[in-house]
mmCIF file of C-alpha atoms and ligand atoms in Angstrom:
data_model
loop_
_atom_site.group_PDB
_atom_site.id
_atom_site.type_symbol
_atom_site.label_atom_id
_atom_site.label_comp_id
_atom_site.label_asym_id
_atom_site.label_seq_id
_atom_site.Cartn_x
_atom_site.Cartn_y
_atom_site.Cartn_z
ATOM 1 C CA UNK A 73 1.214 25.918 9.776
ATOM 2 C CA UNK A 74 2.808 23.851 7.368
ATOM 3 C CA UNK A 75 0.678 20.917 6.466
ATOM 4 C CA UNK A 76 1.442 18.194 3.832
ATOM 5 C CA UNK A 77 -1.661 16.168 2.851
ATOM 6 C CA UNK A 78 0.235 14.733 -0.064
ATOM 7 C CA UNK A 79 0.636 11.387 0.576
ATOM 8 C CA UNK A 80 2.240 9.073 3.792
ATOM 9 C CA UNK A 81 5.397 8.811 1.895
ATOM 10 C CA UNK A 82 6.397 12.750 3.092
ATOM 11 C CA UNK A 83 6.697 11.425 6.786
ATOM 12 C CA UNK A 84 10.273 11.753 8.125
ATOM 13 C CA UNK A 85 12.103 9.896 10.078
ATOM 14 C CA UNK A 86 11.619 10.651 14.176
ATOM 15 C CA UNK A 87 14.173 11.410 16.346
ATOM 16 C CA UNK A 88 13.685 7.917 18.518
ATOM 17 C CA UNK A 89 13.799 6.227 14.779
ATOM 18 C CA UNK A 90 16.833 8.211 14.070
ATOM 19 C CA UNK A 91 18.650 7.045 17.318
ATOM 20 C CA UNK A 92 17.848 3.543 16.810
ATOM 21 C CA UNK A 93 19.082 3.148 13.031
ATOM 22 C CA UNK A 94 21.828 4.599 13.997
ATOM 23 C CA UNK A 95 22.511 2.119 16.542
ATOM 24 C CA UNK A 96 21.777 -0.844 14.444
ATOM 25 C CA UNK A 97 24.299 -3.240 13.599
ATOM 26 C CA UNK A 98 25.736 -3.896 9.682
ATOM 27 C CA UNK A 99 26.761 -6.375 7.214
ATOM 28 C CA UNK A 100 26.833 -7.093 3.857
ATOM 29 C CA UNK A 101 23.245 -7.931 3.194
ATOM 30 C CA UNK A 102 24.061 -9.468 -0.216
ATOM 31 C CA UNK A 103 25.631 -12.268 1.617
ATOM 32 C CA UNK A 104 22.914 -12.107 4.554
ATOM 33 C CA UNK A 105 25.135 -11.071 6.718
ATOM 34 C CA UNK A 106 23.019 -8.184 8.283
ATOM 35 C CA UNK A 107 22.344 -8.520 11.415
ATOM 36 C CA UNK A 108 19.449 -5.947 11.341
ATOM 37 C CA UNK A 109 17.813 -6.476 8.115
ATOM 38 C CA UNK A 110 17.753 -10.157 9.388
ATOM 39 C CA UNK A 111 16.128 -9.544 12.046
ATOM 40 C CA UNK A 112 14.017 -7.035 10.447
ATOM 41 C CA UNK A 113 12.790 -9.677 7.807
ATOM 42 C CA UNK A 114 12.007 -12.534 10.810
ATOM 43 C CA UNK A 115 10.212 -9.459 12.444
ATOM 44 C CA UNK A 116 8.225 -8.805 9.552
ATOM 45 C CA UNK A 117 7.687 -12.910 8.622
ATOM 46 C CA UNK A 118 6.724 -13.484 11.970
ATOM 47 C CA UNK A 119 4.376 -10.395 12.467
ATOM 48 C CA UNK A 120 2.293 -12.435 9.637
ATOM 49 C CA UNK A 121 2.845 -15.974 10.933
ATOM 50 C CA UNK A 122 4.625 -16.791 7.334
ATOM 51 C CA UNK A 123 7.869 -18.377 6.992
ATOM 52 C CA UNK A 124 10.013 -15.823 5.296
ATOM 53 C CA UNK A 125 10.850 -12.317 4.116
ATOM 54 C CA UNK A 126 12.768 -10.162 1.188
ATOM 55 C CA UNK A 127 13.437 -6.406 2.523
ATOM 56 C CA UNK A 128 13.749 -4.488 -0.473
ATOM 57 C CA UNK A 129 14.020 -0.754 -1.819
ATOM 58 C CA UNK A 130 10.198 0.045 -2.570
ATOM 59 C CA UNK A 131 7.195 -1.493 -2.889
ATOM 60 C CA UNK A 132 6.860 -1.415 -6.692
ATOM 61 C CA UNK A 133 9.620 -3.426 -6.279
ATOM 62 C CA UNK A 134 8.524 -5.466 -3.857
ATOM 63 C CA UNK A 135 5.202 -6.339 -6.332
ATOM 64 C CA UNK A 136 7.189 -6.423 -9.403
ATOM 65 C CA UNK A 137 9.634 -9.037 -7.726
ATOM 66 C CA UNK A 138 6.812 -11.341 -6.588
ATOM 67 C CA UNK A 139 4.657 -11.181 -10.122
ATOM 68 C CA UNK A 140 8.045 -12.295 -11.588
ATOM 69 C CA UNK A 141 7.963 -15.379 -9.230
ATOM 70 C CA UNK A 142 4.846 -15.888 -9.816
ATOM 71 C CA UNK A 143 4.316 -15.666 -13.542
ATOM 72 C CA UNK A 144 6.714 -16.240 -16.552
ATOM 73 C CA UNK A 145 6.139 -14.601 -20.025
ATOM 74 C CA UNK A 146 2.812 -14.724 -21.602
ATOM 75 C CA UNK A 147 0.803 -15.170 -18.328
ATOM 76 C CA UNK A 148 -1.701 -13.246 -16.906
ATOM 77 C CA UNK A 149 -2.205 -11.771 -13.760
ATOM 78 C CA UNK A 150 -5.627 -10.954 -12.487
ATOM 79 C CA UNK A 151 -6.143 -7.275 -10.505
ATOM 80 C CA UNK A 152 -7.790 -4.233 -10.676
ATOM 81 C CA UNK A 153 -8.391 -1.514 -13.147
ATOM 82 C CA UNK A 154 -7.418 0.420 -10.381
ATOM 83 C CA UNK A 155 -4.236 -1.556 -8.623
ATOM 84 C CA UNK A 156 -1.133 0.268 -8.136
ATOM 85 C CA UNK A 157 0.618 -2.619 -9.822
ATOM 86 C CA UNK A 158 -0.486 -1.712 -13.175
ATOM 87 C CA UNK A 159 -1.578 1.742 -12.944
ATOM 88 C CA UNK A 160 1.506 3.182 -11.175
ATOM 89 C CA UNK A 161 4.284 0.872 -11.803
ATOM 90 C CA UNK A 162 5.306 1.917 -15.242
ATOM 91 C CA UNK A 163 4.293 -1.132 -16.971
ATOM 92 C CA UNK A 164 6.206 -3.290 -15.253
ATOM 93 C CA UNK A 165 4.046 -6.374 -15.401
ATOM 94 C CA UNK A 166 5.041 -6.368 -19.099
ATOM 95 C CA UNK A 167 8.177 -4.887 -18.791
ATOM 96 C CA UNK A 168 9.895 -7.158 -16.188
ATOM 97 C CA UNK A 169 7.753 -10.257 -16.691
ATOM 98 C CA UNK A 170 6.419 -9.982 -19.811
ATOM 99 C CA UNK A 171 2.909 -11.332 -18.201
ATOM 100 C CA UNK A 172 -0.267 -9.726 -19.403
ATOM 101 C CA UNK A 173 -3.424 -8.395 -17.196
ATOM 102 C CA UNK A 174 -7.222 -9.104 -16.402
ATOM 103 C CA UNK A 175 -8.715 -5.750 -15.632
ATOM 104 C CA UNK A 176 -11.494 -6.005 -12.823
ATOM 105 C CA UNK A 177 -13.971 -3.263 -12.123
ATOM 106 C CA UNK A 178 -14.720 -3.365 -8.537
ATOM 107 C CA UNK A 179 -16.057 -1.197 -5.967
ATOM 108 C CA UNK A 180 -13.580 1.127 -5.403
ATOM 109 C CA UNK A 181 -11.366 -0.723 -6.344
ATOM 110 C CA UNK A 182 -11.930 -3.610 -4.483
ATOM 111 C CA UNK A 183 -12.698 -6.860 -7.006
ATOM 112 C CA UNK A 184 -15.044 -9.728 -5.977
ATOM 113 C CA UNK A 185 -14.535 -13.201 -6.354
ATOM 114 C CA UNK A 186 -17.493 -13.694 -8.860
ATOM 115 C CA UNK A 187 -15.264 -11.202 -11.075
ATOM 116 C CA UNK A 188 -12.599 -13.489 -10.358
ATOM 117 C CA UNK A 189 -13.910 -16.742 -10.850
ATOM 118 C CA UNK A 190 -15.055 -15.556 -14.256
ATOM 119 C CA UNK A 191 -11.699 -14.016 -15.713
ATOM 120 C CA UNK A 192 -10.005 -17.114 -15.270
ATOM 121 C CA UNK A 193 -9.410 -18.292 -18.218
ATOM 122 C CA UNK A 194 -9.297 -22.413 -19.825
ATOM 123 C CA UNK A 195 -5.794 -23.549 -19.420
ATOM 124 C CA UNK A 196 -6.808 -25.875 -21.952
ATOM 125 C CA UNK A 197 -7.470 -23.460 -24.193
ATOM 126 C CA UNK A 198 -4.275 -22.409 -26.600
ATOM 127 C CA UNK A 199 -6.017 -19.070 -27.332
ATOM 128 C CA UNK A 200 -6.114 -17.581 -23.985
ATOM 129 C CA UNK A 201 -3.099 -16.764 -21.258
ATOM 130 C CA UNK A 202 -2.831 -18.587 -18.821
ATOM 131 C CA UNK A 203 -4.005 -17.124 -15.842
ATOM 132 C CA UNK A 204 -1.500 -17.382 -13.154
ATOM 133 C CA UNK A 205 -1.628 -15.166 -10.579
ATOM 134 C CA UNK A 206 -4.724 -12.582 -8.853
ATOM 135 C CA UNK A 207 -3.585 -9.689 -6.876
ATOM 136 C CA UNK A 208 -5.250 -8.032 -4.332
ATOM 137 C CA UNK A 209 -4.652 -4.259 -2.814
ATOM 138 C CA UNK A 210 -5.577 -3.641 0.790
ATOM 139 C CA UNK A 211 -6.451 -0.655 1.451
ATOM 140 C CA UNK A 212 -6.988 0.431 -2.412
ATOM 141 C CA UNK A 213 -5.542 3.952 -2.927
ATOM 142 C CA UNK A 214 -6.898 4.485 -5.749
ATOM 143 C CA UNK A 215 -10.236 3.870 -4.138
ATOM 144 C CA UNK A 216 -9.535 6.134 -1.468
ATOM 145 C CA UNK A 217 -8.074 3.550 1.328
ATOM 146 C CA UNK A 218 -11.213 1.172 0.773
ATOM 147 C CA UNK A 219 -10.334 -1.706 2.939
ATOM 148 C CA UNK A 220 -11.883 -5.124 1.924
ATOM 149 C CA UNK A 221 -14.355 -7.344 3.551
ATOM 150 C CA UNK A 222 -12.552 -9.916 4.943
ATOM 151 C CA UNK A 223 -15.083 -12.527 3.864
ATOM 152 C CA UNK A 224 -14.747 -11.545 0.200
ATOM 153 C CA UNK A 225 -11.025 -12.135 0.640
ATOM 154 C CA UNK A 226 -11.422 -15.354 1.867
ATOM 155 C CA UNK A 227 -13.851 -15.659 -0.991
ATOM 156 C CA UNK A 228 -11.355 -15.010 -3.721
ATOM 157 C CA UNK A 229 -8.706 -17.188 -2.057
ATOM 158 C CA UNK A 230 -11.876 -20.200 -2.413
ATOM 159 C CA UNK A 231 -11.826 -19.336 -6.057
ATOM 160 C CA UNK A 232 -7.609 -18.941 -6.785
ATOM 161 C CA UNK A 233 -7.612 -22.294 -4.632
ATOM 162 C CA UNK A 234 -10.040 -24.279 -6.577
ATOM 163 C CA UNK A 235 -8.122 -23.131 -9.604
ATOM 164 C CA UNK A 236 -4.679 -23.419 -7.864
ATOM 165 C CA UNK A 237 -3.768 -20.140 -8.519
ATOM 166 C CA UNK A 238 -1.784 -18.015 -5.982
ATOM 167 C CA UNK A 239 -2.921 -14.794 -4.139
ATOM 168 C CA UNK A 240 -0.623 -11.820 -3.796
ATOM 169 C CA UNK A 241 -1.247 -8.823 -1.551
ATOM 170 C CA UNK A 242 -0.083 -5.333 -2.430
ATOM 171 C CA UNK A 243 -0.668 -4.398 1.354
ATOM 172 C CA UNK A 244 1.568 -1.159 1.379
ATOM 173 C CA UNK A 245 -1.667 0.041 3.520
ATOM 174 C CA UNK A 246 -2.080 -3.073 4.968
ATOM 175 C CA UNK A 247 -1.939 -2.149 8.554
ATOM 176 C CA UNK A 248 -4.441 0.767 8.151
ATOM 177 C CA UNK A 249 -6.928 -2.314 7.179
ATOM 178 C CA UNK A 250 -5.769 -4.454 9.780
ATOM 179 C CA UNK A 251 -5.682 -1.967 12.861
ATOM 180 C CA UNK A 252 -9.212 -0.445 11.399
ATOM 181 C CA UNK A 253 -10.855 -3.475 11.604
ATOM 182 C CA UNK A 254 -9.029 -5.537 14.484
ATOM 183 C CA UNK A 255 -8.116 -8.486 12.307
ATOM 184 C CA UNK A 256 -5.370 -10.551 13.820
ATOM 185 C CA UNK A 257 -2.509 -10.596 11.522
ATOM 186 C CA UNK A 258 -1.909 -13.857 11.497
ATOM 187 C CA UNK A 259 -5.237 -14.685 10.200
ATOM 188 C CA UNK A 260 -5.312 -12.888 7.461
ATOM 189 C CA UNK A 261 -2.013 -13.489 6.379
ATOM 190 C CA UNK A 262 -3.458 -17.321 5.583
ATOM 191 C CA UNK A 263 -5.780 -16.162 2.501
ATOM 192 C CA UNK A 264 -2.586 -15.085 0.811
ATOM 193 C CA UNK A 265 1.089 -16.403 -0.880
ATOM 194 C CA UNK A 266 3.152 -13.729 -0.766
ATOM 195 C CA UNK A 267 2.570 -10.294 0.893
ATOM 196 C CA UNK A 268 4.285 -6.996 0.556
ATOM 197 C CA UNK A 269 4.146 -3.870 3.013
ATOM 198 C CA UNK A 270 5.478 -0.762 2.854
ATOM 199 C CA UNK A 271 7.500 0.563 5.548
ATOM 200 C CA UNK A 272 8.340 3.973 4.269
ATOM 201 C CA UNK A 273 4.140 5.107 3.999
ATOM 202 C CA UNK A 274 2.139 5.590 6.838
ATOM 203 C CA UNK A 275 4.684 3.608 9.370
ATOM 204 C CA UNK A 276 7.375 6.609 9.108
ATOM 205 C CA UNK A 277 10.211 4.551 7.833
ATOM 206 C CA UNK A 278 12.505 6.811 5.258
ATOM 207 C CA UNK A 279 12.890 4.136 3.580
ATOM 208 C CA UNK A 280 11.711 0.319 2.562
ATOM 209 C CA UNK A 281 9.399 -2.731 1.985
ATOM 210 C CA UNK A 282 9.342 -5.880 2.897
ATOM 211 C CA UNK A 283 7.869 -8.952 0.523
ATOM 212 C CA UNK A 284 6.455 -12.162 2.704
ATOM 213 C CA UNK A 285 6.065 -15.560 1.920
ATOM 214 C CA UNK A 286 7.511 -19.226 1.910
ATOM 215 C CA UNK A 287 10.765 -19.812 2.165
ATOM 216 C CA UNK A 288 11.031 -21.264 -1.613
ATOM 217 C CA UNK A 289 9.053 -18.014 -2.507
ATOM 218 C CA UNK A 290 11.700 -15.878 -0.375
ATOM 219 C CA UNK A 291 14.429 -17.725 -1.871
ATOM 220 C CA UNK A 292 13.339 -16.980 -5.371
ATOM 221 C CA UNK A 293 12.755 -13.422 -4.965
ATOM 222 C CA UNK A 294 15.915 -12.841 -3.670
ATOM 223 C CA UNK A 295 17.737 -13.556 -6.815
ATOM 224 C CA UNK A 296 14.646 -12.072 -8.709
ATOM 225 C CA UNK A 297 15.945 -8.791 -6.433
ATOM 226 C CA UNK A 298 19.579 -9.225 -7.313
ATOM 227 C CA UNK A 299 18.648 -9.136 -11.199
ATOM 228 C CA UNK A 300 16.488 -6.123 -10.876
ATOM 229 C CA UNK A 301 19.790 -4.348 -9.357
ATOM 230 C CA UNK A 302 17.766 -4.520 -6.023
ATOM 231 C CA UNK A 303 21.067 -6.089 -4.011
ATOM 232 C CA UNK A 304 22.356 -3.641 -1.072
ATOM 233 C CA UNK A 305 24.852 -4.024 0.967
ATOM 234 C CA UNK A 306 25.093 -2.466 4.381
ATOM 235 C CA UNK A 307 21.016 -2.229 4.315
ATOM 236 C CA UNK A 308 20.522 -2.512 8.184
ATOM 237 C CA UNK A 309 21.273 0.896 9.205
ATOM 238 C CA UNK A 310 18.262 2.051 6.965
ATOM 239 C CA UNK A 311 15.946 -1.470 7.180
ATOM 240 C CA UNK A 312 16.233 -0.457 11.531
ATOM 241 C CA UNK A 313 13.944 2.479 10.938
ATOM 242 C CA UNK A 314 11.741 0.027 9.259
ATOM 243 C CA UNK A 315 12.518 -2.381 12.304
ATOM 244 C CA UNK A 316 11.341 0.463 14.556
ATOM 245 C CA UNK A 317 8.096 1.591 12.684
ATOM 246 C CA UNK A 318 6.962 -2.147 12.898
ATOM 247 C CA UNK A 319 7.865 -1.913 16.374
ATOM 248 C CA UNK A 320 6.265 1.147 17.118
ATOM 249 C CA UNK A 321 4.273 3.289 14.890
ATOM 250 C CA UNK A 322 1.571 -0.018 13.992
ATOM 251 C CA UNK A 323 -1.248 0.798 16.058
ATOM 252 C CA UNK A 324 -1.317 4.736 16.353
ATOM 253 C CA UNK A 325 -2.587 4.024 12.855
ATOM 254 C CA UNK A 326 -6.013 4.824 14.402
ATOM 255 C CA UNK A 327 -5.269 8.410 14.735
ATOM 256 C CA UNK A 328 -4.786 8.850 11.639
ATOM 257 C CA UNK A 329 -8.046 7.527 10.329
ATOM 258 C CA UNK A 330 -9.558 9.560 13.065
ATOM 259 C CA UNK A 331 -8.215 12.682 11.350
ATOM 260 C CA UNK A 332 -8.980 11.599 8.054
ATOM 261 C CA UNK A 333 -12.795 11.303 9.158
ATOM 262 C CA UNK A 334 -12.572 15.134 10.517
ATOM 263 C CA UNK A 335 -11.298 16.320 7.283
ATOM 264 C CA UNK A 336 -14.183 14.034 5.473
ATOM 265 C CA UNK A 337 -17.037 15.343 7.733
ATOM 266 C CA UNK A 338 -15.663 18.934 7.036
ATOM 267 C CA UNK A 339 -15.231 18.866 3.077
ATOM 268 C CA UNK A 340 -18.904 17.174 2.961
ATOM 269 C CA UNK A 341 -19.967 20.272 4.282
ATOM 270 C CA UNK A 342 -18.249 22.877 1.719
ATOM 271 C CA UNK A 343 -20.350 24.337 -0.867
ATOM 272 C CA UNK A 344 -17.750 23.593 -3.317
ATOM 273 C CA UNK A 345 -18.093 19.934 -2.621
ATOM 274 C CA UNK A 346 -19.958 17.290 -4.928
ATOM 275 C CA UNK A 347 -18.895 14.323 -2.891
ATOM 276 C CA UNK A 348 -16.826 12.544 -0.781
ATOM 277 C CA UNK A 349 -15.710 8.945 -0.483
ATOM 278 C CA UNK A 350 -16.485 7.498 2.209
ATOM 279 C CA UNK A 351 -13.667 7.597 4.632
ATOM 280 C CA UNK A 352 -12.445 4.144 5.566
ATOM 281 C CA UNK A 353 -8.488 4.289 6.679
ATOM 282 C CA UNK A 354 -6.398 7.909 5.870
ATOM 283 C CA UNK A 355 -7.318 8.814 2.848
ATOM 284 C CA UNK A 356 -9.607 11.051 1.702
ATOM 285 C CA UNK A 357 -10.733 11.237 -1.310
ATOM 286 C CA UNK A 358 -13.360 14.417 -2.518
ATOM 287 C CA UNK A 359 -14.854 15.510 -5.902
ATOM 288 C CA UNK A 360 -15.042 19.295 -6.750
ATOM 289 C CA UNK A 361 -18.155 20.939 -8.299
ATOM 290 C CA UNK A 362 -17.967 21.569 -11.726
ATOM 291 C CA UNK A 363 -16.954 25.395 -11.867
ATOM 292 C CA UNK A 364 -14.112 24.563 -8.768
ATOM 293 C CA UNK A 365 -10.400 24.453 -10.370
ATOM 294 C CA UNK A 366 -8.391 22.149 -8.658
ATOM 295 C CA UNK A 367 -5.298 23.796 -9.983
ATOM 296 C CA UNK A 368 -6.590 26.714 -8.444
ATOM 297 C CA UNK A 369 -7.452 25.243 -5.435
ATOM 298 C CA UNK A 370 -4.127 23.628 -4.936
ATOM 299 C CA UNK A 371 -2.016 26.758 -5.640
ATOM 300 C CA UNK A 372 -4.761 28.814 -2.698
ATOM 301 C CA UNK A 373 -3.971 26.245 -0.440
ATOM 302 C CA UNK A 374 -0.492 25.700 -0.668
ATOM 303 C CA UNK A 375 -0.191 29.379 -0.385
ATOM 304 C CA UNK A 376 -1.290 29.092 3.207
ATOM 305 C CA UNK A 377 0.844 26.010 3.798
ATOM 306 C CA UNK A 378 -1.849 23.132 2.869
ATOM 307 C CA UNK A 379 -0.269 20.723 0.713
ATOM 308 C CA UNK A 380 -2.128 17.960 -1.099
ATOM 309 C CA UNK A 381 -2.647 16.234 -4.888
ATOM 310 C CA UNK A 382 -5.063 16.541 -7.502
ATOM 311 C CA UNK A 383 -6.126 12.855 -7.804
ATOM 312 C CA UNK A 384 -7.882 12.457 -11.021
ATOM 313 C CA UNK A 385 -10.319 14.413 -13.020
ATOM 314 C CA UNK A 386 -12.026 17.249 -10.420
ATOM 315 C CA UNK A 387 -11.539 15.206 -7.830
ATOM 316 C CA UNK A 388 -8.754 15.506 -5.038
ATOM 317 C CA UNK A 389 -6.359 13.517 -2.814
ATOM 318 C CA UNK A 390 -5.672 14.371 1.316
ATOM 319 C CA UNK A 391 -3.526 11.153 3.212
ATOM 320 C CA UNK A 392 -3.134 11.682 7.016
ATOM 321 C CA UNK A 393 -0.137 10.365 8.849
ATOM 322 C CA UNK A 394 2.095 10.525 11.532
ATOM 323 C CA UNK A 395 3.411 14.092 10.734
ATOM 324 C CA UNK A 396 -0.160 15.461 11.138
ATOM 325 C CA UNK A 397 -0.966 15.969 14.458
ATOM 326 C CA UNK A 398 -4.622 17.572 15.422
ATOM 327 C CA UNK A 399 -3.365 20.852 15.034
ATOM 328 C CA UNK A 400 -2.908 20.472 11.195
ATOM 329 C CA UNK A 401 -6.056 19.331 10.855
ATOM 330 C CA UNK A 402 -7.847 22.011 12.591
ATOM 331 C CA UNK A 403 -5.809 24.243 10.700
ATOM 332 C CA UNK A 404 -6.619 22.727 7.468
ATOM 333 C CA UNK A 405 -10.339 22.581 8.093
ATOM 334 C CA UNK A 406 -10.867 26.275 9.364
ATOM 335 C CA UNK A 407 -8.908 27.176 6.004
ATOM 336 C CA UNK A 408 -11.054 25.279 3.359
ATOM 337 C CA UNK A 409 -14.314 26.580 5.351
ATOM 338 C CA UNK A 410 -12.953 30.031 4.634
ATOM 339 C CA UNK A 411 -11.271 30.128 1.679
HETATM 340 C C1 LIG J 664 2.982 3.372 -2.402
HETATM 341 C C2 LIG J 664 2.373 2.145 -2.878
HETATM 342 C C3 LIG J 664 3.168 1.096 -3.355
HETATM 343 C C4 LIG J 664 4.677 1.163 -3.444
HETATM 344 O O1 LIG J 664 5.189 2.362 -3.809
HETATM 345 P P1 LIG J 664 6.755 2.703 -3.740
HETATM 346 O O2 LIG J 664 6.725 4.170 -3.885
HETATM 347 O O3 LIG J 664 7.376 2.000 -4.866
HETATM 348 O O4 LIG J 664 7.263 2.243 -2.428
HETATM 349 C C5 LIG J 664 2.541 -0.046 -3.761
HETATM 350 N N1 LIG J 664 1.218 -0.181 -3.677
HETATM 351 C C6 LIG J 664 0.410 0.797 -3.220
HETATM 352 C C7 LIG J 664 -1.049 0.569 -3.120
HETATM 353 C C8 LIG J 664 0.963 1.991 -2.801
HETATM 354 O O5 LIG J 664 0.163 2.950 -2.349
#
C-alpha cells in the first residue's frame, strides 16, 4: 500500500477541493482585484482576529517577506538554532535583508524567554546589532512538531514588549498546535505581530501561505512581495483550495496526531530503536541504534511502498496527514515490526 511519510507537503489536492477552485472566481491579484484570494486573505485575517493578510507562494516566503518588514540591514533577529527560517531558507535572512541572527538553544527547539531576554542586545551600544525582531516556530519541525506552552509564549511576548521588539510566528504547523491543545485562535494570535501559515502542509492545499498582521504590516509586505517577484496574477483559482482547507480540513488535524502517536508507540517498541521523541502533533521523530543504516532502512521500506526522510544523523523523519488514512498506518507498523 503506498504510503508517503515524507512530509505534509505530498498531500494532493481532494476532489471536493478540486471542484471548488475550480469554481472560484478571478482577477488580477496584482491590482487586488481577486475576488477569491480576497476573500481568502479576510478568511485567514479574521480566523486570527488580526486586521490583515498577504497570500503568497510559500512559506519561506511568507517569513522572508515579514523579517524584511521587520528588520533593515545590520539587524538581528532572534530564533532558534533550529528554526526553519535560518536552517532551511537558504540564508535568506542575510540574503534578502541583510539582518544577522541570535541562535537560541531550546528544548526542542522551542526557546524560552529567559534565553530571550538575555540575547537582546544594548541598543546603546555601537558594537552590537540591534536586535529587532524574535521569531517563534509553532509546532517546531525540527523538534519533531513540539508545540509550545502557551504561557512561555506569552512570556516571550512580556520580554519583546518591554523591549519593544516585535514577535513573528512561523506557524506553518500552527493549527496542529492550536487544535492539539484547544487554544482559541484568536487568543493566541494577540502574543504575536505578524503570523504566517502554510496552507499547502498538513491542510491539503497544492499550493500557498498566507502572512497576517496589521494593515500597515500587510501593506508593506505586499510591495516587499512584489520585489521578491512574489506578484501573481489570476491567484484565486489556486488561493480557493487554500480557501477550502481553512474551511474544511482545520480540525481533522486530530487524526493525524492520533496516527502519529500509533506509529510512536510502535517504533518505541522495535529493537532497532534508541528513542523516540515524544509525539506531540504529526510528526514523529525516532533515533536508530548505532549498527541500523538509515540509508538502508529507507531503501527496505520504500521497497514495500513506505516512504519517509532521514532527518539528521541516525535519526529519522515520519509526518502524518490527510493522505494517510488508518490503513497506512497499520500497514506501516506491521512492516517495521517485521522487517
Ligand atoms: C514548510 C515550512 C515552512 C515553509 O516552507 P515552504 O516549503 O516554503 O512553503 C516554513 N516553516 C516551517 C516550520 C515549515 O515546516
Amino acid at each position: 500500500m503506498y504510503t508517503d511519510l515524507r512530509s505534509d507537503t505530498v498531500t494532493k489536492p481532494s476532489k471536493e477541493m478540486k471542484a471548488f477552485m475550480l469554481d472560484a472566481p478571478v482577477g488580477d491579484d496584482v491590482f487586488q482585484e481577486d475576488p477569491t484570494v480576497n476573500e481568502l486573505e479576510q478568511y485567514a485575517a479574521d480566523y486570527f482576529g488580526m486586521e490583515a493578510a498577504l497570500y503568497c507562494s510559500s512559506g519561506t516566503q511568507t517569513n522572508q517577506i515579514a523579517i524584511n518588514v521587520h528588520c533593515r540591514p545590520g539587524d538581528e533577529v532572534i530564533c532558534s538554532k533550529d528554526a526553519h527560517i535560518y536552517f532551511y531558507e537558504g540564508g535568506g535572512i542575510a540574503k534578502n535583508s541583510g539582518s544577522s541572527v541570535l541562535l537560541l538553544p531550546g528544548d526542542r527547539g522551542r526557546i524560552t524567554a529567559k534565553d530571550v531576554a538575555s540575547g537582546i542586545k544594548d541598543p546603546n551600544n555601537p558594537h552590537y546589532p540591534l536586535t529587532t525582531l524574535v521569531s517563534l516556530e509553532d509546532t517546531m519541525n525540527r523538534g519533531g512538531g513540539a508545540i509550545y506552552d502557551f504561557e512561555e509564549i506569552k512570556a516571550i511576548r512580556n520580554v519583546c514588549k518591554s523591549y519593544n521588539l516585535p514577535l513573528h510566528l512561523d506557524g506553518a504547523r500552527v493549527f496542529n498546535a492550536l487544535i492539539e491543545n484547544n487554544i482559541p485562535p484568536k487568543e493566541y494570535a494577540t502574543q504575536f505581530d505578524s503570523i504566517s501559515i502554510c496552507l499547502s502542509k498538513g491542510l491539503g492545499a497544492p499550493v500557498g501561505s498566507v502572512l497576517i498582521g496589521t494593515k500597515d504590516f500587510i501593506h508593506r509586505a505586499r510591495r516587499a512581495r512584489k520585489v521578491m517577484g512574489g506578484g501573481m496574477r489570476q491567484a484565486g483559482i489556486i488561493a480557493a483550495g487554500g480557501l477550502y482547507a481553512l474551511k474544511n480540513n482545520i480540525t481533522r488535524l486530530k487524526e493525524d496526531h492520533q496516527n502519529a502517536q500509533k506509529l510512536g508507540t510502535a517504533l518505541l517498541n522495535i529493537d532497532w530503536v534508541e528513542e523516540v521523541l515524544p509525539v506531540q502533533t504529526n510528526i514523529v521523530v525516532a533515533k536508530l541504534k548505532t549498527h541500523v543504516s538509515v540509508e538502508e532502512l529507507i531503501a527496505k521500506c520504500a521497497k514495500k511502498d513506505i516512504h519517509f526522510m532521514a532527518f539528521g544523523e541516525q535519526t529519522i523523519r515520519m509526518v502524518t496527514h490527510l493522505d494517510v488514512n488508518d490503513d497506512h498506518i497499520e500497514y506501516t507498523i506491521d512492516i517495521l515490526k517485521n522487517l
